[in-house]
XYZ file of C-alpha atoms in Angstrom:
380
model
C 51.622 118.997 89.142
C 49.477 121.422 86.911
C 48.925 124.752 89.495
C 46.377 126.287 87.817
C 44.651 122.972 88.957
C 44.792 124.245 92.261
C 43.998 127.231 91.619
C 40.739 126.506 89.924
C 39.765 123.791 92.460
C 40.302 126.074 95.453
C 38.548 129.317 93.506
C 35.310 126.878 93.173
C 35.171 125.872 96.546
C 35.198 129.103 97.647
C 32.191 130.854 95.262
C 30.213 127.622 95.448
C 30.517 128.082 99.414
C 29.127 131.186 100.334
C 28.186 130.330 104.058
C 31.971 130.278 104.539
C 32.789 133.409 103.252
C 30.438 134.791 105.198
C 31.255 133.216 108.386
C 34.928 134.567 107.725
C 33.629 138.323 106.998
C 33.070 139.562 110.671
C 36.219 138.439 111.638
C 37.894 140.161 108.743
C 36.269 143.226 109.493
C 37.346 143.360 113.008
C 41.055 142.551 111.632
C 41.149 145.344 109.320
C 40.047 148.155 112.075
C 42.646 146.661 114.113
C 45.341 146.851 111.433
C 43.984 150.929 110.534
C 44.040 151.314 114.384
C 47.683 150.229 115.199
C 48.506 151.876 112.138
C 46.999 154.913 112.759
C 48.344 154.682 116.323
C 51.993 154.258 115.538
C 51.153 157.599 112.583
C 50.351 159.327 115.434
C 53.132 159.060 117.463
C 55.542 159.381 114.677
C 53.750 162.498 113.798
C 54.145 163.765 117.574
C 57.710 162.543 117.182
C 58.654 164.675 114.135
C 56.726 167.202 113.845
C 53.913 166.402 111.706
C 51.200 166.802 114.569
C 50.670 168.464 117.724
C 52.118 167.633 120.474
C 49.045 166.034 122.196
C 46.823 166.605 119.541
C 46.300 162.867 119.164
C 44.841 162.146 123.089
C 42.501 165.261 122.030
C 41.064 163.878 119.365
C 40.135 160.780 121.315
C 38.943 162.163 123.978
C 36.755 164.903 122.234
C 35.594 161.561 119.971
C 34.876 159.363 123.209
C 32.829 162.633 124.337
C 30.810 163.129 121.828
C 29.814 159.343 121.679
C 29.018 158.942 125.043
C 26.817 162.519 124.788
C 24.875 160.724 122.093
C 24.281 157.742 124.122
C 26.215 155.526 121.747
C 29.426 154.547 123.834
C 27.653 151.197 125.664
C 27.513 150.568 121.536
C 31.586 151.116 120.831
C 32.468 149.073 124.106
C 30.225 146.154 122.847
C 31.243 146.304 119.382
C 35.415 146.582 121.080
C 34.561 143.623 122.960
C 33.276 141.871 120.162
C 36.168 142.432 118.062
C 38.815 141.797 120.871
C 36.914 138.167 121.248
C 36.787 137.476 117.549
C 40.924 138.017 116.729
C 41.961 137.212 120.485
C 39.717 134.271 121.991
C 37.574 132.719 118.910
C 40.406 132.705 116.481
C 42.075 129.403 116.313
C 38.019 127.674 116.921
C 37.167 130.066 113.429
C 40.264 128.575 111.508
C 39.847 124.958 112.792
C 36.140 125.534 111.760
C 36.975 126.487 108.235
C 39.524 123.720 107.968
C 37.556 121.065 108.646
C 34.791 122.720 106.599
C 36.979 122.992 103.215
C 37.754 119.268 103.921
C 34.471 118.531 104.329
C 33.309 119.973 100.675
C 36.779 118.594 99.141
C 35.932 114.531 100.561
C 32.516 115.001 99.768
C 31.022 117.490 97.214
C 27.787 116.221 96.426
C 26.784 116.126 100.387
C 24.672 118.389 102.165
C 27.088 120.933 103.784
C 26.452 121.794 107.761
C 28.481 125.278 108.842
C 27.012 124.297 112.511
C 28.274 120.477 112.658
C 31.804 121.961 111.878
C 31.576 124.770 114.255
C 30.631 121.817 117.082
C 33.579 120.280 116.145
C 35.934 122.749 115.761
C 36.428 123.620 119.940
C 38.350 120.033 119.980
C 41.572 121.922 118.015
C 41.313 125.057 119.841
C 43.831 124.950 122.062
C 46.570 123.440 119.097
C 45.876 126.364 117.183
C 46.016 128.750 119.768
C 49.889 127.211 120.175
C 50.136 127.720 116.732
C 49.076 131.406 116.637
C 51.156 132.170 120.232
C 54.564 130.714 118.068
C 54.376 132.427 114.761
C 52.915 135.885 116.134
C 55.938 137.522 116.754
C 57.168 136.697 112.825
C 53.453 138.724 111.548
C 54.332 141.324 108.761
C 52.180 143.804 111.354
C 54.306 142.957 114.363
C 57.337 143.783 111.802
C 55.904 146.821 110.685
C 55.506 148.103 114.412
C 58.810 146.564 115.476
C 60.403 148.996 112.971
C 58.209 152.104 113.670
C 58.829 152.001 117.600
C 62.795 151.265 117.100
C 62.803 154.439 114.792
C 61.132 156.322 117.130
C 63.148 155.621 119.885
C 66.474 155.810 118.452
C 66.230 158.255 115.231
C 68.340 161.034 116.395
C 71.684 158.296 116.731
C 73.248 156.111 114.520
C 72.162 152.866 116.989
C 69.098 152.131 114.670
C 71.034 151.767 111.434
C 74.121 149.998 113.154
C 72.088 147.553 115.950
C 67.921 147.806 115.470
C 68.013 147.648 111.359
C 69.965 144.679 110.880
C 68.445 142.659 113.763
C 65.029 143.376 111.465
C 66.145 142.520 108.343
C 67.586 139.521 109.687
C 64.061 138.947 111.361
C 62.350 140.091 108.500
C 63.792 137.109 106.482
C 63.711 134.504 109.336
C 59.598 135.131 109.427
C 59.940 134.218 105.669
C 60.946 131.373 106.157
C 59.419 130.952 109.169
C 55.873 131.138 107.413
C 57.475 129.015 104.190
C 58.224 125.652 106.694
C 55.458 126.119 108.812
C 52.430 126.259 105.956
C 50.935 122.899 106.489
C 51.306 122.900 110.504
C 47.404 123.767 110.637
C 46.172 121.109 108.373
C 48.500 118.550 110.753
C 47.070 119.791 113.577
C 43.342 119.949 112.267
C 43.076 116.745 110.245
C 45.355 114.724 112.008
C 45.276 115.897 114.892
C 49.094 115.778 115.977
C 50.740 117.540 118.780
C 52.551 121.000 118.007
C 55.990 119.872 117.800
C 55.196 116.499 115.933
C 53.101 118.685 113.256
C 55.856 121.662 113.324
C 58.482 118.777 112.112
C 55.866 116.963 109.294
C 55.499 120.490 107.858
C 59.190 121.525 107.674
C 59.983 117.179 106.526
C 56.633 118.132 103.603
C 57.883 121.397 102.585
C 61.589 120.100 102.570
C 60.450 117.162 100.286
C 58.725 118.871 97.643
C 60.600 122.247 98.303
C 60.323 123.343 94.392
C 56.343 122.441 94.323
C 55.874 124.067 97.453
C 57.990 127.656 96.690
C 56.086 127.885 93.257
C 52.607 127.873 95.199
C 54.215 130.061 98.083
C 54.920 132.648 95.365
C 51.715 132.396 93.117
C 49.810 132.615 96.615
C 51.984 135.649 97.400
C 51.030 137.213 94.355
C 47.554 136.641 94.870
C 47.336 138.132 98.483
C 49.267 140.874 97.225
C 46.751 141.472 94.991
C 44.170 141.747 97.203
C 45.931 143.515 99.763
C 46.559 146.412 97.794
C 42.828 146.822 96.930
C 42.205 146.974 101.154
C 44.712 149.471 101.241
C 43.248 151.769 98.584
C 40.100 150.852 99.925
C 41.001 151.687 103.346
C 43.223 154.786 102.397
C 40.179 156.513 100.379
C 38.209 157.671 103.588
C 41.406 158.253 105.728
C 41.954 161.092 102.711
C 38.655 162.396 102.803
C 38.812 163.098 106.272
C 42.697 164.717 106.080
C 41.287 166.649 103.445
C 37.669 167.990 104.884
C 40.399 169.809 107.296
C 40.921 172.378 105.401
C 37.089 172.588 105.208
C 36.823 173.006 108.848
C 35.100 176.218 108.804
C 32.239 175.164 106.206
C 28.833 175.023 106.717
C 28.895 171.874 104.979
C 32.034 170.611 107.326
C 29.500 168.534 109.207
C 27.793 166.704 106.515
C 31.086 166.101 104.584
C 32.309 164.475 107.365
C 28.919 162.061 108.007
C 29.483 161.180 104.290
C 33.161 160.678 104.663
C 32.105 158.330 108.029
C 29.375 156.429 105.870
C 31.868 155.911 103.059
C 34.335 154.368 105.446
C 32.296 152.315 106.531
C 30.439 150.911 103.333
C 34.300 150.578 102.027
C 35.814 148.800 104.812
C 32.967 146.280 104.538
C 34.083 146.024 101.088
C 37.233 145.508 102.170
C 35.927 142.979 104.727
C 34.310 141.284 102.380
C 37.512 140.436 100.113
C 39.740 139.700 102.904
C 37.290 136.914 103.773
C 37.515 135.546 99.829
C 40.617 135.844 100.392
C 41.105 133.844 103.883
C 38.895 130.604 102.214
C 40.443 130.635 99.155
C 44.084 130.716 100.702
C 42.920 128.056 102.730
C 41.310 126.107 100.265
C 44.616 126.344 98.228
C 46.805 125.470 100.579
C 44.788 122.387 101.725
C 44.803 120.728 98.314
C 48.339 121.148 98.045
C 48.212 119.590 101.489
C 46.421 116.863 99.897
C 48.437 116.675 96.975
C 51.511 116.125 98.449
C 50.331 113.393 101.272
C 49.084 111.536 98.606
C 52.703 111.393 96.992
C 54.277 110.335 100.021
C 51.677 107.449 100.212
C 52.848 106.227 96.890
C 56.308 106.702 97.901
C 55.870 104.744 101.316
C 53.975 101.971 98.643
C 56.339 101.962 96.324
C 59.425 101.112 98.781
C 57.585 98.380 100.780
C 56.673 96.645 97.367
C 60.106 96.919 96.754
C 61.259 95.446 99.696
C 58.440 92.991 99.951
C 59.972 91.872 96.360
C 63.788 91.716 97.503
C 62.947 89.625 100.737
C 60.722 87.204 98.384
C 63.630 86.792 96.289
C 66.117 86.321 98.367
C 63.871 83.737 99.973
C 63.255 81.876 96.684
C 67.545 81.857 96.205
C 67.817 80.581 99.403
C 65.069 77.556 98.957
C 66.556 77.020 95.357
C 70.463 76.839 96.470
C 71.346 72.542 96.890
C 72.455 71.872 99.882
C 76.086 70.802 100.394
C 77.175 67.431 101.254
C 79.508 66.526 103.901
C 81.584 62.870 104.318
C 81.205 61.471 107.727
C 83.993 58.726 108.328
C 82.874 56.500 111.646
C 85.731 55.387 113.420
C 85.658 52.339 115.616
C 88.592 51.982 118.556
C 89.203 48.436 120.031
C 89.847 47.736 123.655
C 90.465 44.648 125.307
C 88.218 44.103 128.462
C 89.660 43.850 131.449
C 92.651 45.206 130.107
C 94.013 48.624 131.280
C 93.540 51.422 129.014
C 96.822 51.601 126.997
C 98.274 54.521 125.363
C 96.142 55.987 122.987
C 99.090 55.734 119.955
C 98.533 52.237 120.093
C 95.154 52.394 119.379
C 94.211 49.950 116.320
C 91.763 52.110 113.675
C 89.076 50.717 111.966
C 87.620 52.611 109.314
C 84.057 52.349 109.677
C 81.048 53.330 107.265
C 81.356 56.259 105.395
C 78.162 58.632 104.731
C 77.010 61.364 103.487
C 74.742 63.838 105.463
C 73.855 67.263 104.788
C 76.000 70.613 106.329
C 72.880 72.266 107.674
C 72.423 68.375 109.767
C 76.222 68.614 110.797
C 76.009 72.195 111.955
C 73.046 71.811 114.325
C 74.519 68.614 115.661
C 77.601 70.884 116.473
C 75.371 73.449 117.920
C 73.810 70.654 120.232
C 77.040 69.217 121.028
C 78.788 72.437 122.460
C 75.232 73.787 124.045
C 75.552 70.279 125.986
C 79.131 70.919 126.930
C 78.578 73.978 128.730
């Protein structure tokens, strides 16, 4: 298997299908202010917890922001646009990712026909509630969930020696469980998508898939690692450039300019996490792209496999059948004997029966054994 195959078939999809990179970029952008919101959130109360900030300082901000939004007649606004990203990573989810499954299959089967975003969407609702399953199972294994797993337990047990003896091992060891939680479960969408197979029947074909090509499959695990990595790193910068303006237009606080810096700082944020939106949602269609034509790969190799063995049995029962046809049959000798009785006579003791040899013939041991057969089924 050449992986830069892969690579470059999955990379093509994805810049020669720009309706699915765009259907993927709200949803991206509502992830990433969720991820700089729990982050920021579990900052805060680290800060509070050390030292860094005010006691309280954190509530004050919000509640002087929420104030001055709903003074400008904007908060109706920032409750819509919550409840629009709440519905996008909460409730339309698993229907997005079924959508863009069967979308990247759709372009893979057939690449010269006209592609239809809204036919896939229709039939995307049927694998809802499968992926949904799937999302509910491997949620608690996130890299997020980790990260705030980690930040509460330090919080609430810094000042003893329980979080390096009880709370750190218990994450490592669940840091490297979600590894390779992530590593057998890979291919449970595409079983649950394109062949539609029940969560538990599709858990067990991706662990028996990964397990079978387990070198193929932890080479593509790592270049894909590398690749998210990548792009991950450019969010973060991206992300961490207006959270840096705005620490530093602090110390700015008494400017006349204070206001305006931060209204440029704001815009910039916002221009960059689109940017940042934007690549996440590459990101998202090429993953899946990738990882579907390694999907594809790799069921087409067990279908050769499956081939190969029934040819091969199909051959050993045809020549064991042609042995069997070939082998001469062997011949048994049959002697008749004939016992005389005189009539009317008592019947004497059988040693003084007279024996006649009778005719002697030949008849074949398949012949004897069924009379046998027929003999003793008669008997009982």
């Amino acid at each position: 298997m050449r992986y830069v195959h892969i690579l470059a078939e999955a990379w093509e999809l994805t810049t020669l299908t720009k309706k699915l990179v765009w259907f993927i970029f709200a949803p991206s952008v509502a992830f990433i202010l969720l991820f700089i919101a729990k982050i920021a959130w579990q900052y805060s109360l680290l800060g509070e917890e050390f030292g860094w900030i005010e006691q309280g300082k954190v509530n004050e901000i919000i509640w002087q922001s929420l104030e001055t939004v709903h003074g400008s007649g904007m908060l109706w606004f920032v409750i819509m646009l919550a409840l629009v990203g709440a519905l996008l990573l909460f409730v339309l989810k698993p229907w997005i990712e079924a959508t863009l499954i069967l979308s990247i299959r759709e372009r893979f089967s057939f690449p010269e026909k006209r592609y239809s975003l809204r036919k896939q969407i229709a039939r995307g609702h049927k694998h809802f509630i499968s992926l949904l399953e799937y999302h509910a199972l491997l949620i608690p294994f996130s890299p997020l969930s980790l990260i705030l797993y980690t930040g509460s337990f330090y919080r609430y047990t810094h000042g003893s020696d329980t979080f390096y003896n009880i709370f750190l091992p218990i994450l490592l060891i669940l840091g490297v469980f979600s590894i390779f939680v992530h590593f057998f479960f890979i291919f449970m969408p595409f079983f649950l998508v394109c062949e539609r197979q029940e969560l538990i029947k599709s858990l067990t074909n991706s662990m028996s898939m990964v397990f079978q090509n387990f070198g193929k499959t932890l080479t593509l695990f790592l270049v894909m690692m590398l690749v998210s990595l990548r792009v991950i790193v450019n969010v973060i910068v991206v992300v961490g450039v207006p959270v840096g303006l705005v620490s530093v237009g602090t110390y700015f606080a008494a400017s006349a300019y204070y206001s305006l810096f931060i209204i440029f700082a704001g815009l910039l944020s916002l221009v960059l996490i689109a940017g940042a939106g934007y690549l996440t949602a590459i990101l998202e269609v090429f993953s899946t792209s990738f990882w579907y034509r390694a999907f594809q790969l790799f069921q087409s190799l067990e279908e050769i496999i499956e081939e190969s063995d029934n040819e091969e049995k199909s051959k050993n029962a045809e020549e064991v059948s042609s042995v069997t046809d070939a082998a001469p049959q062997e011949k048994v000798k049959v002697v008749h004997v004939v016992h005389h009785v005189q009539p009317g006579e008592p019947m004497p003791d059988p040693s003084q029966f007279i024996d006649i040899p009778g005719e002697i013939t030949e008849i074949p041991s398949s012949e004897l054994l069924s009379e046998q057969q027929k003999s003793e089924d008669n008997s009982q």
